[in-house]
Short mmCIF file of C-alpha atoms and ligand atoms in Angstrom, two decimals:
data_model
loop_
_atom_site.label_atom_id
_atom_site.label_comp_id
_atom_site.label_asym_id
_atom_site.label_seq_id
_atom_site.Cartn_x
_atom_site.Cartn_y
_atom_site.Cartn_z
CA MET A 17 -24.22 -5.35 -19.31
CA MET A 18 -22.36 -2.23 -20.40
CA SER A 19 -21.10 -2.04 -23.94
CA ALA A 20 -17.33 -1.97 -24.33
CA GLN A 21 -17.52 1.64 -25.47
CA LEU A 22 -19.61 2.79 -22.52
CA LYS A 23 -17.47 0.88 -20.09
CA SER A 24 -14.26 2.43 -21.30
CA ARG A 25 -15.80 5.90 -21.10
CA ALA A 26 -16.87 5.22 -17.50
CA GLU A 27 -13.40 4.02 -16.63
CA THR A 28 -11.66 7.10 -17.92
CA ALA A 29 -14.08 9.64 -16.39
CA PRO A 30 -12.54 11.73 -13.61
CA LEU A 31 -12.64 9.97 -10.29
CA ALA A 32 -15.12 12.40 -8.72
CA ALA A 33 -17.66 11.78 -11.49
CA ARG A 34 -17.26 8.01 -11.15
CA LEU A 35 -17.67 8.16 -7.39
CA LYS A 36 -20.81 10.26 -7.76
CA ALA A 37 -22.24 7.74 -10.22
CA ARG A 38 -21.41 4.96 -7.77
CA ILE A 39 -23.12 6.80 -4.91
CA ALA A 40 -26.19 7.44 -7.13
CA ARG A 41 -26.30 3.68 -7.81
CA GLU A 42 -25.37 2.21 -4.43
CA GLY A 43 -26.12 4.98 -1.95
CA MET A 44 -23.62 6.54 0.44
CA ILE A 45 -20.19 4.91 0.71
CA SER A 46 -18.03 4.62 3.81
CA VAL A 47 -15.15 7.07 4.41
CA ALA A 48 -12.84 4.04 4.02
CA ALA A 49 -14.29 3.22 0.58
CA TYR A 50 -13.98 6.88 -0.44
CA MET A 51 -10.37 7.07 0.75
CA ASP A 52 -9.53 3.77 -0.92
CA ALA A 53 -10.90 4.97 -4.27
CA CYS A 54 -9.16 8.36 -4.03
CA VAL A 55 -5.78 6.90 -3.13
CA ALA A 56 -5.69 3.51 -4.79
CA ASP A 57 -8.14 3.40 -7.72
CA PRO A 58 -6.00 1.63 -10.36
CA ASP A 59 -7.08 4.01 -13.18
CA ALA A 60 -7.74 7.36 -11.59
CA GLY A 61 -6.44 7.10 -8.00
CA TYR A 62 -3.87 9.48 -6.64
CA TYR A 63 -0.85 7.15 -6.54
CA ALA A 64 -1.69 5.65 -9.96
CA THR A 65 -1.81 8.98 -11.76
CA ARG A 66 0.68 11.28 -10.08
CA HIS A 67 4.25 11.53 -8.93
CA PRO A 68 3.24 12.91 -5.59
CA ILE A 69 6.41 13.01 -3.53
CA GLY A 70 9.23 15.56 -3.46
CA ALA A 71 9.68 19.27 -4.05
CA GLN A 72 7.76 19.06 -7.39
CA GLY A 73 5.01 16.88 -5.90
CA ASP A 74 2.41 17.47 -3.24
CA PHE A 75 4.38 16.52 -0.16
CA ILE A 76 7.91 15.76 1.00
CA THR A 77 9.00 12.81 3.09
CA ALA A 78 12.02 12.07 5.27
CA PRO A 79 14.08 10.20 2.64
CA GLU A 80 13.55 13.11 0.22
CA ILE A 81 14.75 15.60 2.86
CA SER A 82 18.07 13.97 3.68
CA GLN A 83 20.09 11.02 2.41
CA ILE A 84 21.03 10.36 6.05
CA PHE A 85 17.56 8.89 6.65
CA GLY A 86 17.92 6.02 4.15
CA GLU A 87 21.56 5.46 5.04
CA LEU A 88 20.80 5.08 8.75
CA LEU A 89 17.87 2.75 8.08
CA GLY A 90 20.08 0.71 5.75
CA LEU A 91 22.66 0.30 8.51
CA TRP A 92 19.86 -0.41 10.98
CA ALA A 93 18.85 -3.33 8.71
CA VAL A 94 22.43 -4.64 8.77
CA ALA A 95 22.51 -4.50 12.59
CA VAL A 96 19.16 -6.30 12.75
CA TRP A 97 20.45 -8.97 10.36
CA GLN A 98 23.50 -9.48 12.57
CA SER A 99 21.28 -9.80 15.65
CA MET A 100 19.26 -12.47 13.78
CA GLY A 101 22.49 -14.49 13.43
CA ALA A 102 23.32 -13.20 9.91
CA PRO A 103 20.99 -15.58 7.98
CA LYS A 104 21.65 -16.07 4.29
CA PRO A 105 19.57 -15.33 2.28
CA VAL A 106 17.66 -12.48 3.93
CA THR A 107 15.01 -10.22 2.40
CA VAL A 108 14.78 -6.51 3.12
CA ALA A 109 11.28 -5.43 2.15
CA GLU A 110 10.12 -1.86 1.88
CA LEU A 111 6.39 -1.16 1.98
CA GLY A 112 5.28 1.78 -0.18
CA PRO A 113 8.76 2.87 -1.37
CA GLY A 114 7.57 6.06 -3.12
CA ARG A 115 10.38 7.30 -5.37
CA GLY A 116 12.80 4.58 -4.20
CA THR A 117 15.07 7.14 -2.54
CA LEU A 118 15.23 5.47 0.88
CA MET A 119 16.24 2.14 -0.65
CA ALA A 120 18.79 3.76 -2.97
CA ASP A 121 20.43 5.45 0.03
CA ALA A 122 20.28 2.25 2.12
CA ARG A 123 21.88 0.29 -0.67
CA ARG A 124 24.73 2.79 -0.89
CA ALA A 125 25.36 2.30 2.83
CA TRP A 126 25.50 -1.49 2.29
CA ARG A 127 28.52 -1.15 0.02
CA SER A 128 30.66 -1.06 3.15
CA VAL A 129 29.23 -4.42 4.33
CA PRO A 130 29.99 -6.98 1.57
CA GLN A 131 28.78 -9.99 3.62
CA PHE A 132 25.37 -8.36 3.85
CA LEU A 133 25.29 -7.53 0.13
CA GLU A 134 25.96 -11.20 -0.60
CA ALA A 135 23.00 -12.25 1.53
CA VAL A 136 20.33 -9.64 0.77
CA THR A 137 17.47 -9.50 -1.72
CA VAL A 138 15.35 -6.34 -1.83
CA ALA A 139 11.56 -6.67 -2.08
CA LEU A 140 9.47 -3.60 -2.85
CA ILE A 141 5.78 -3.75 -2.01
CA GLU A 142 4.14 -1.23 -4.32
CA THR A 143 0.74 -1.12 -5.98
CA SER A 144 1.24 1.94 -8.19
CA PRO A 145 2.66 1.05 -11.63
CA SER A 146 3.92 4.59 -12.23
CA LEU A 147 5.79 4.66 -8.91
CA ARG A 148 7.23 1.21 -9.69
CA ASP A 149 8.78 2.77 -12.81
CA VAL A 150 10.31 5.59 -10.74
CA GLN A 151 11.67 3.03 -8.23
CA GLN A 152 13.18 0.93 -10.99
CA GLU A 153 15.02 3.98 -12.28
CA ALA A 154 16.25 4.91 -8.77
CA LEU A 155 17.58 1.40 -8.17
CA ARG A 156 19.12 0.83 -11.59
CA GLY A 157 22.45 -0.97 -11.26
CA SER A 158 21.61 -2.12 -7.74
CA PRO A 159 24.24 -4.44 -6.28
CA ALA A 160 21.41 -6.36 -4.57
CA PRO A 161 18.64 -8.06 -6.57
CA VAL A 162 15.31 -6.16 -6.47
CA GLN A 163 11.84 -7.66 -6.87
CA TRP A 164 8.40 -6.05 -6.77
CA PHE A 165 5.29 -7.46 -5.11
CA ASP A 166 1.72 -6.22 -4.64
CA ARG A 167 1.34 -7.56 -1.11
CA VAL A 168 3.43 -8.84 1.80
CA GLU A 169 1.71 -12.22 1.39
CA ASP A 170 3.21 -12.62 -2.10
CA MET A 171 6.87 -12.54 -0.97
CA PRO A 172 8.81 -15.82 -0.69
CA GLN A 173 9.25 -17.23 2.83
CA GLY A 174 12.46 -16.72 4.84
CA PRO A 175 14.10 -14.28 7.26
CA LEU A 176 12.63 -10.84 6.69
CA ILE A 177 13.43 -7.25 7.63
CA VAL A 178 10.65 -4.77 6.82
CA ILE A 179 10.98 -0.99 6.51
CA ALA A 180 7.90 1.20 6.03
CA ASN A 181 8.06 4.99 6.06
CA GLU A 182 4.78 6.88 5.68
CA PHE A 183 3.07 3.73 4.42
CA LEU A 184 0.44 3.12 7.09
CA ASP A 185 -0.95 6.67 6.91
CA ALA A 186 -1.94 6.02 3.28
CA LEU A 187 -4.01 2.93 4.16
CA PRO A 188 -7.73 3.80 4.30
CA VAL A 189 -9.40 4.43 7.67
CA ARG A 190 -12.96 3.70 8.70
CA GLN A 191 -14.49 6.46 10.80
CA LEU A 192 -17.12 5.55 13.38
CA VAL A 193 -19.29 8.28 14.87
CA ARG A 194 -20.85 7.96 18.31
CA ARG A 195 -24.55 8.86 18.57
CA GLY A 196 -26.10 8.16 21.98
CA VAL A 197 -25.10 4.60 22.84
CA HIS A 198 -24.43 3.56 19.24
CA TRP A 199 -21.63 3.84 16.72
CA HIS A 200 -22.45 4.75 13.11
CA GLU A 201 -20.24 4.38 10.03
CA ARG A 202 -19.17 7.84 8.80
CA CYS A 203 -19.97 7.98 5.10
CA VAL A 204 -19.74 10.17 2.02
CA ALA A 205 -22.85 11.12 0.02
CA VAL A 206 -23.73 13.73 -2.62
CA ASP A 207 -25.91 16.76 -1.82
CA ARG A 208 -28.46 18.70 -3.94
CA HIS A 209 -25.68 20.81 -5.42
CA ASP A 210 -23.79 17.73 -6.60
CA ALA A 211 -21.09 18.18 -3.95
CA PHE A 212 -19.69 15.43 -1.70
CA ILE A 213 -20.78 15.68 1.93
CA PHE A 214 -20.11 13.67 5.07
CA THR A 215 -23.07 11.78 6.46
CA GLU A 216 -23.74 8.81 8.75
CA GLY A 217 -25.01 5.30 8.13
CA ASN A 218 -27.35 3.25 10.34
CA ALA A 219 -26.31 2.27 13.86
CA LEU A 220 -23.79 -0.58 13.75
CA GLN A 221 -24.55 -3.80 15.64
CA ALA A 222 -22.16 -4.91 18.38
CA GLU A 223 -20.88 -7.77 16.21
CA GLU A 224 -19.93 -5.32 13.45
CA LEU A 225 -17.75 -3.26 15.80
CA PRO A 226 -14.03 -3.60 16.39
CA GLU A 227 -12.99 -4.38 19.96
CA ALA A 228 -11.58 -0.87 20.45
CA ALA A 229 -15.03 0.63 19.85
CA LEU A 230 -16.68 -1.73 22.34
CA ALA A 231 -14.16 -0.94 25.06
CA LEU A 232 -14.39 2.83 24.77
CA ASP A 233 -16.85 5.07 26.51
CA ALA A 234 -17.30 7.87 24.02
CA PRO A 235 -19.06 11.22 24.19
CA ASP A 236 -21.79 12.02 21.68
CA GLY A 237 -20.34 12.96 18.29
CA ALA A 238 -16.93 11.39 19.00
CA ILE A 239 -15.16 9.97 15.93
CA LEU A 240 -13.07 6.80 16.22
CA GLU A 241 -10.75 5.86 13.37
CA ILE A 242 -9.83 2.27 12.65
CA ARG A 243 -7.60 0.92 9.91
CA PRO A 244 -8.56 -2.54 8.63
CA GLY A 245 -5.56 -2.66 6.25
CA ALA A 246 -3.15 -2.29 9.17
CA GLU A 247 -4.92 -5.16 10.96
CA ARG A 248 -4.56 -7.36 7.88
CA LEU A 249 -0.89 -6.39 7.60
CA MET A 250 -0.24 -7.38 11.24
CA SER A 251 -1.82 -10.74 10.60
CA ALA A 252 0.24 -11.28 7.41
CA LEU A 253 3.49 -10.33 9.20
CA ALA A 254 2.65 -12.57 12.15
CA ALA A 255 2.00 -15.49 9.81
CA ARG A 256 5.50 -15.03 8.36
CA ALA A 257 7.04 -14.49 11.81
CA SER A 258 5.84 -17.92 12.88
CA GLU A 259 7.91 -19.48 10.04
CA ALA A 260 11.13 -17.41 10.03
CA PRO A 261 12.70 -14.50 11.96
CA LEU A 262 11.08 -11.16 11.23
CA VAL A 263 11.79 -7.57 12.31
CA ALA A 264 9.60 -4.73 11.00
CA LEU A 265 10.11 -0.98 11.39
CA PHE A 266 7.23 1.44 10.88
CA ILE A 267 7.87 5.17 10.85
CA ASP A 268 4.86 7.40 10.52
CA TYR A 269 3.07 10.34 12.03
CA GLY A 270 0.40 9.72 14.60
CA HIS A 271 -0.50 9.40 18.24
CA ASP A 272 0.60 7.17 21.14
CA GLU A 273 -2.87 6.69 22.61
CA THR A 274 -6.12 5.76 20.93
CA GLY A 275 -8.17 8.95 20.92
CA PHE A 276 -11.18 10.48 19.27
CA GLY A 277 -11.09 12.84 16.34
CA ASP A 278 -11.21 13.20 12.60
CA THR A 279 -7.61 13.17 11.30
CA LEU A 280 -8.44 12.64 7.63
CA GLN A 281 -6.41 15.16 5.68
CA ALA A 282 -5.74 16.05 2.08
CA VAL A 283 -2.50 17.61 0.93
CA HIS A 284 -2.10 19.22 -2.46
CA ASN A 285 0.88 21.36 -3.55
CA HIS A 286 2.35 21.27 -0.01
CA ALA A 287 -0.84 22.78 1.49
CA TYR A 288 -3.87 21.30 3.25
CA ALA A 289 -6.91 20.80 1.03
CA ASP A 290 -10.53 19.71 1.57
CA PRO A 291 -10.60 15.87 1.56
CA LEU A 292 -13.93 15.93 -0.30
CA ALA A 293 -12.99 18.57 -2.87
CA ALA A 294 -10.21 17.08 -4.95
CA SER A 295 -10.86 13.34 -5.23
CA GLY A 296 -7.85 11.60 -6.74
CA GLU A 297 -5.89 14.84 -7.05
CA ALA A 298 -4.72 15.30 -3.48
CA ASP A 299 -2.94 12.90 -1.14
CA LEU A 300 -5.41 11.60 1.46
CA THR A 301 -3.99 10.29 4.72
CA ALA A 302 -4.98 9.91 8.36
CA HIS A 303 -2.90 9.73 11.53
CA VAL A 304 -1.57 6.35 12.61
CA ASP A 305 -2.97 5.08 15.93
CA PHE A 306 0.20 3.50 17.34
CA ALA A 307 -1.65 2.14 20.38
CA ALA A 308 -4.05 0.22 18.13
CA LEU A 309 -1.14 -1.06 16.06
CA LYS A 310 0.64 -2.30 19.19
CA ARG A 311 -2.49 -4.03 20.47
CA SER A 312 -2.97 -5.75 17.15
CA ALA A 313 0.70 -6.80 16.84
CA LYS A 314 0.72 -8.20 20.40
CA ALA A 315 -2.57 -10.04 19.84
CA HIS A 316 -0.88 -11.73 16.87
CA GLY A 317 2.06 -12.82 19.07
CA LEU A 318 4.63 -10.27 17.88
CA ASP A 319 6.99 -8.46 20.29
CA VAL A 320 6.68 -4.67 20.22
CA TYR A 321 9.26 -1.91 20.85
CA GLY A 322 8.34 1.78 20.91
CA PRO A 323 6.93 3.92 19.52
CA MET A 324 9.97 6.15 19.96
CA PRO A 325 9.96 9.71 18.62
CA GLN A 326 11.70 9.85 15.22
CA GLY A 327 14.24 12.39 16.50
CA ALA A 328 15.42 10.16 19.35
CA PHE A 329 15.36 7.09 17.11
CA LEU A 330 17.61 8.65 14.45
CA LEU A 331 19.97 10.21 17.00
CA LYS A 332 20.44 6.84 18.69
CA LEU A 333 21.19 5.27 15.31
CA GLY A 334 24.06 7.74 14.91
CA LEU A 335 22.60 10.62 12.90
CA GLU A 336 25.07 13.17 14.22
CA ALA A 337 28.15 11.13 13.35
CA ARG A 338 26.83 10.53 9.83
CA ARG A 339 25.94 14.21 9.44
CA ASP A 340 29.42 15.29 10.54
CA ARG A 341 31.06 12.88 8.09
CA LEU A 342 29.02 14.39 5.27
CA LEU A 343 29.81 17.93 6.43
CA ALA A 344 33.51 17.21 6.34
CA GLY A 345 33.38 16.73 2.57
CA ALA A 346 30.74 19.34 1.74
CA THR A 347 30.72 22.65 -0.15
CA PRO A 348 29.19 25.64 1.73
CA ALA A 349 25.85 25.20 -0.12
CA GLN A 350 25.80 21.47 0.63
CA ARG A 351 26.62 22.25 4.27
CA ASP A 352 23.44 24.27 4.66
CA SER A 353 21.25 21.60 3.17
CA ILE A 354 22.89 18.81 5.23
CA LEU A 355 22.41 20.79 8.44
CA SER A 356 18.84 21.87 7.71
CA GLY A 357 17.87 18.37 6.53
CA ALA A 358 19.26 16.74 9.68
CA ALA A 359 17.52 19.32 11.87
CA ARG A 360 14.21 18.90 10.06
CA LEU A 361 14.23 15.13 10.70
CA THR A 362 15.08 15.38 14.41
CA ASP A 363 13.79 18.72 15.74
CA PRO A 364 10.68 18.10 17.87
CA ARG A 365 9.10 21.22 16.37
CA GLN A 366 9.53 19.76 12.89
CA MET A 367 9.39 15.97 12.25
CA GLY A 368 11.23 14.80 15.37
CA ALA A 369 8.25 14.26 17.66
CA LEU A 370 5.07 13.91 15.56
CA PHE A 371 6.77 11.13 13.59
CA LYS A 372 7.43 7.95 15.56
CA ALA A 373 9.23 4.65 15.08
CA LEU A 374 7.67 1.35 16.08
CA VAL A 375 9.51 -1.96 15.76
CA LEU A 376 7.87 -5.39 15.75
CA THR A 377 9.78 -8.64 16.00
CA SER A 378 9.00 -12.32 15.90
CA ASP A 379 8.77 -13.87 19.32
CA GLY A 380 12.09 -14.49 21.09
CA LEU A 381 14.41 -12.32 18.97
CA ALA A 382 16.81 -9.99 20.79
CA PRO A 383 15.56 -6.41 21.21
CA PRO A 384 16.26 -4.61 17.92
CA PRO A 385 18.51 -1.57 17.72
CA PRO A 386 18.30 1.03 19.12
CA PHE A 387 16.09 -0.55 21.81
CA GLY A 388 18.59 -3.17 23.00
CA ASP A 389 22.38 -2.94 23.37
CA PHE A 390 23.65 -1.30 20.24
N1 SAH U 423 7.88 5.62 1.69
C1 SAH U 423 7.89 6.68 0.70
C2 SAH U 423 6.51 6.99 0.11
C3 SAH U 423 5.36 7.24 1.01
S1 SAH U 423 3.86 7.55 0.10
C4 SAH U 423 8.56 7.92 1.25
O1 SAH U 423 8.83 7.94 2.45
O2 SAH U 423 8.84 8.83 0.48
C5 SAH U 423 3.01 6.01 0.21
C6 SAH U 423 3.54 4.92 -0.68
O3 SAH U 423 2.77 3.74 -0.43
C7 SAH U 423 3.46 5.13 -2.18
O4 SAH U 423 4.58 4.54 -2.77
C8 SAH U 423 2.16 4.40 -2.55
O5 SAH U 423 2.06 4.07 -3.91
C9 SAH U 423 2.28 3.19 -1.66
N2 SAH U 423 1.02 2.50 -1.33
C10 SAH U 423 -0.13 3.05 -0.87
N3 SAH U 423 -1.04 2.09 -0.57
C11 SAH U 423 -0.44 0.91 -0.83
C12 SAH U 423 -0.84 -0.46 -0.70
N4 SAH U 423 -2.05 -0.80 -0.25
N5 SAH U 423 0.04 -1.42 -1.05
C13 SAH U 423 1.28 -1.10 -1.50
N6 SAH U 423 1.71 0.17 -1.63
C14 SAH U 423 0.87 1.15 -1.32
#
């Protein structure tokens, strides 16, 4: 057993050193285990130690670009609630709320709908204690009660509306590499120069493979990414959907079809970085496979709408009308930022096409806006 002193020293060592010690002890670790440690290690992981999002952070997200994003999603939640038959109480849960900006903007939009404010409780699913503090500050004086949870499973039962922007891309991916007729786990090891390198584990047995890998005929060297955390989330949402009405919106960047390729990327100071070079100091994400998500949601009995490109989704929710209302009361400097923010969210050359919106509902609910009549 380690002495208390040694243990505490090990726990405060930089993440890279701890991961190298772990690899020396246990051998190579999977890409998923590496990504999990880099992003979510409670002591030294990226989200635990940094304030990553925004102009001062490493990357910027839609709610940080324009208040219109959170306002439209807030009003989307109200329309969904109405289509559920206006249940009271209702929970609006946000997964991975970052700086709390989206929810703060949504909540402002709810001020014009007092019946909704009387019914709603906000649940924030967040694992990072430092981001929880930022969220608490952003939502100070909230007219709706706010509670924090570690996992979807921990929320009380009842009608639920879920919003998740750039949450899924932060969940670790496994990478499988095709060699001949076999798939191998892509792993991280340490080379002679004490640097992390990618390597491959033994061939996986058929029973260790996800269905997607069995069904695909892949060329030699192909990489298939799978996201166990997204699978678990689908199963947790479906379990709730069998008890009470549920509508969940996921907005993220990714592809419509399951494909091959390594999409693991690190972003540091608004620039791409080497995923193996800056463990715990850069944001590590991978593209969302919307086709896999849809398959998993359907297999769990959920209804699926989309994915729809983010630009089309926001325009159908009324982005232009909201933008023009803001412009009417704006100074010339504010005008520029309102216009450029709105364009950045919707322009297909910016976030309008790579980002997509997928909506899942419990069986038998009306199509959610903007997919049904709206
Ligand atoms: N939605 C925000 C932030 C996206 S960054 C925005 O659009 O700005 C990803 C967020 O997910 C962070 O808040 C991070 O702490 C949180 N997160 C990552 N993995 C998580 C997990 N497994 N459970 C809960 N939250 C998680």
